[in-house]
Coordinates of C-alpha atoms in Angstrom, one line a residue:
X3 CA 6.9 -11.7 -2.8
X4 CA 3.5 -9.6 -3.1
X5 CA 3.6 -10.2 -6.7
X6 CA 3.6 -14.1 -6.2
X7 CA 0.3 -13.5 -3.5
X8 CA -1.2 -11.5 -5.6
X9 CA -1.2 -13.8 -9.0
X10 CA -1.6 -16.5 -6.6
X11 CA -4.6 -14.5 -5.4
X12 CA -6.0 -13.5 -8.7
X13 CA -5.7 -17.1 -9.6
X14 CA -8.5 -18.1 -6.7
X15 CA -10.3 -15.1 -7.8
X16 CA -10.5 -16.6 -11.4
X17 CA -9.0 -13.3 -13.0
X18 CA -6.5 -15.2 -14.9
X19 CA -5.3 -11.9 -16.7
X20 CA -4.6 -10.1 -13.8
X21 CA -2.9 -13.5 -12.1
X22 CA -0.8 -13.5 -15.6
X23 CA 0.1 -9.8 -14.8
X24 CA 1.6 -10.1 -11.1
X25 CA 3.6 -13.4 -12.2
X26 CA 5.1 -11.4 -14.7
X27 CA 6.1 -8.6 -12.3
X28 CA 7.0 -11.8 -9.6
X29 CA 9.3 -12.9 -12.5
X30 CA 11.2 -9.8 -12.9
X31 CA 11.8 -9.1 -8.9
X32 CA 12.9 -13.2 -9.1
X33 CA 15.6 -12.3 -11.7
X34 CA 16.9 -9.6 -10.4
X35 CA 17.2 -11.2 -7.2
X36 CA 19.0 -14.0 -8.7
X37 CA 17.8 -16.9 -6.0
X38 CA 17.2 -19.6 -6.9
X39 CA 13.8 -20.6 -4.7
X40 CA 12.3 -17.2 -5.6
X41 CA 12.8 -17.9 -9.2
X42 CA 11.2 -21.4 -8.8
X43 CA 8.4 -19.5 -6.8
X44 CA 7.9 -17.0 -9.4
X45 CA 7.7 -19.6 -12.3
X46 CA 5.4 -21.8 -10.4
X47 CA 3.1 -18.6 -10.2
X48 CA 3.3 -18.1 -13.5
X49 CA 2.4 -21.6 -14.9
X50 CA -0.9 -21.3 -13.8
X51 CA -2.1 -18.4 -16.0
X52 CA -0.1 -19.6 -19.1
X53 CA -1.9 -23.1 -18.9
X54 CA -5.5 -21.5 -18.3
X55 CA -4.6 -19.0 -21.3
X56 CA -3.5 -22.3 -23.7
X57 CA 0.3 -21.4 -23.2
X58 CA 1.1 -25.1 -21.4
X59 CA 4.5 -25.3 -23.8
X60 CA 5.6 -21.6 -22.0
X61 CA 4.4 -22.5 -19.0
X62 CA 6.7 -26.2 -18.7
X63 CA 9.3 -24.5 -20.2
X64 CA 9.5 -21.9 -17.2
X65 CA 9.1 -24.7 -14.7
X66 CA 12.2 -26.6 -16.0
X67 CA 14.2 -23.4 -16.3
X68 CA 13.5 -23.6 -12.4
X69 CA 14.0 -26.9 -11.9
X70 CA 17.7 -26.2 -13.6
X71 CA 18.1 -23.6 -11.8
X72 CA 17.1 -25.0 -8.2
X73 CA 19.9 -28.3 -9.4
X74 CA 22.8 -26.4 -10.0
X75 CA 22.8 -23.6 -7.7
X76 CA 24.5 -24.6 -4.7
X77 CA 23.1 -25.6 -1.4
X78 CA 23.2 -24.0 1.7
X79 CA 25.3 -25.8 4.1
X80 CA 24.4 -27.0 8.0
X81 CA 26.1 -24.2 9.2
X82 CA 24.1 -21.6 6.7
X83 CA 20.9 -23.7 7.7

């Protein structure tokens, strides 16, 4: 999570690099973590810097790898709520 606060950070700051740098390092903790929310956070972080850097085809794919990844991983039930 302090990955994705501090690209999301960086990003208000304008230091794009730097914002590219923690999403990166938000990506990797999301991954290993394997949940599903974290990942979509941790792509959503990411698109920003790719699009401001020209990357817009990296940065949708990423965002619909979440988006698959949010629709087939399972939801929590009432009871988990």
């Amino acid at each position: 999570m302090v990955g994705l606060l501090a690209s999301r950070l960086a990003v208000k700051q304008g230091r794009t690099e730097a914002a590219g740098v923690y999403a990166t390092r938000a990506g990797a903790a999301a991954t290993r973590s394997g949940d599903a929310v974290v990942l979509a956070a941790a792509a959503r972080a990411a698109a920003t810097p790719l699009r401001r850097t020209g990357r817009t085809d990296e940065a949708l794919h990423l965002l619909h790898q979440a988006r698959t990844h949010l629709t087939n991983s399972p939801r929590a039930t009432s009871a988990e709520l």
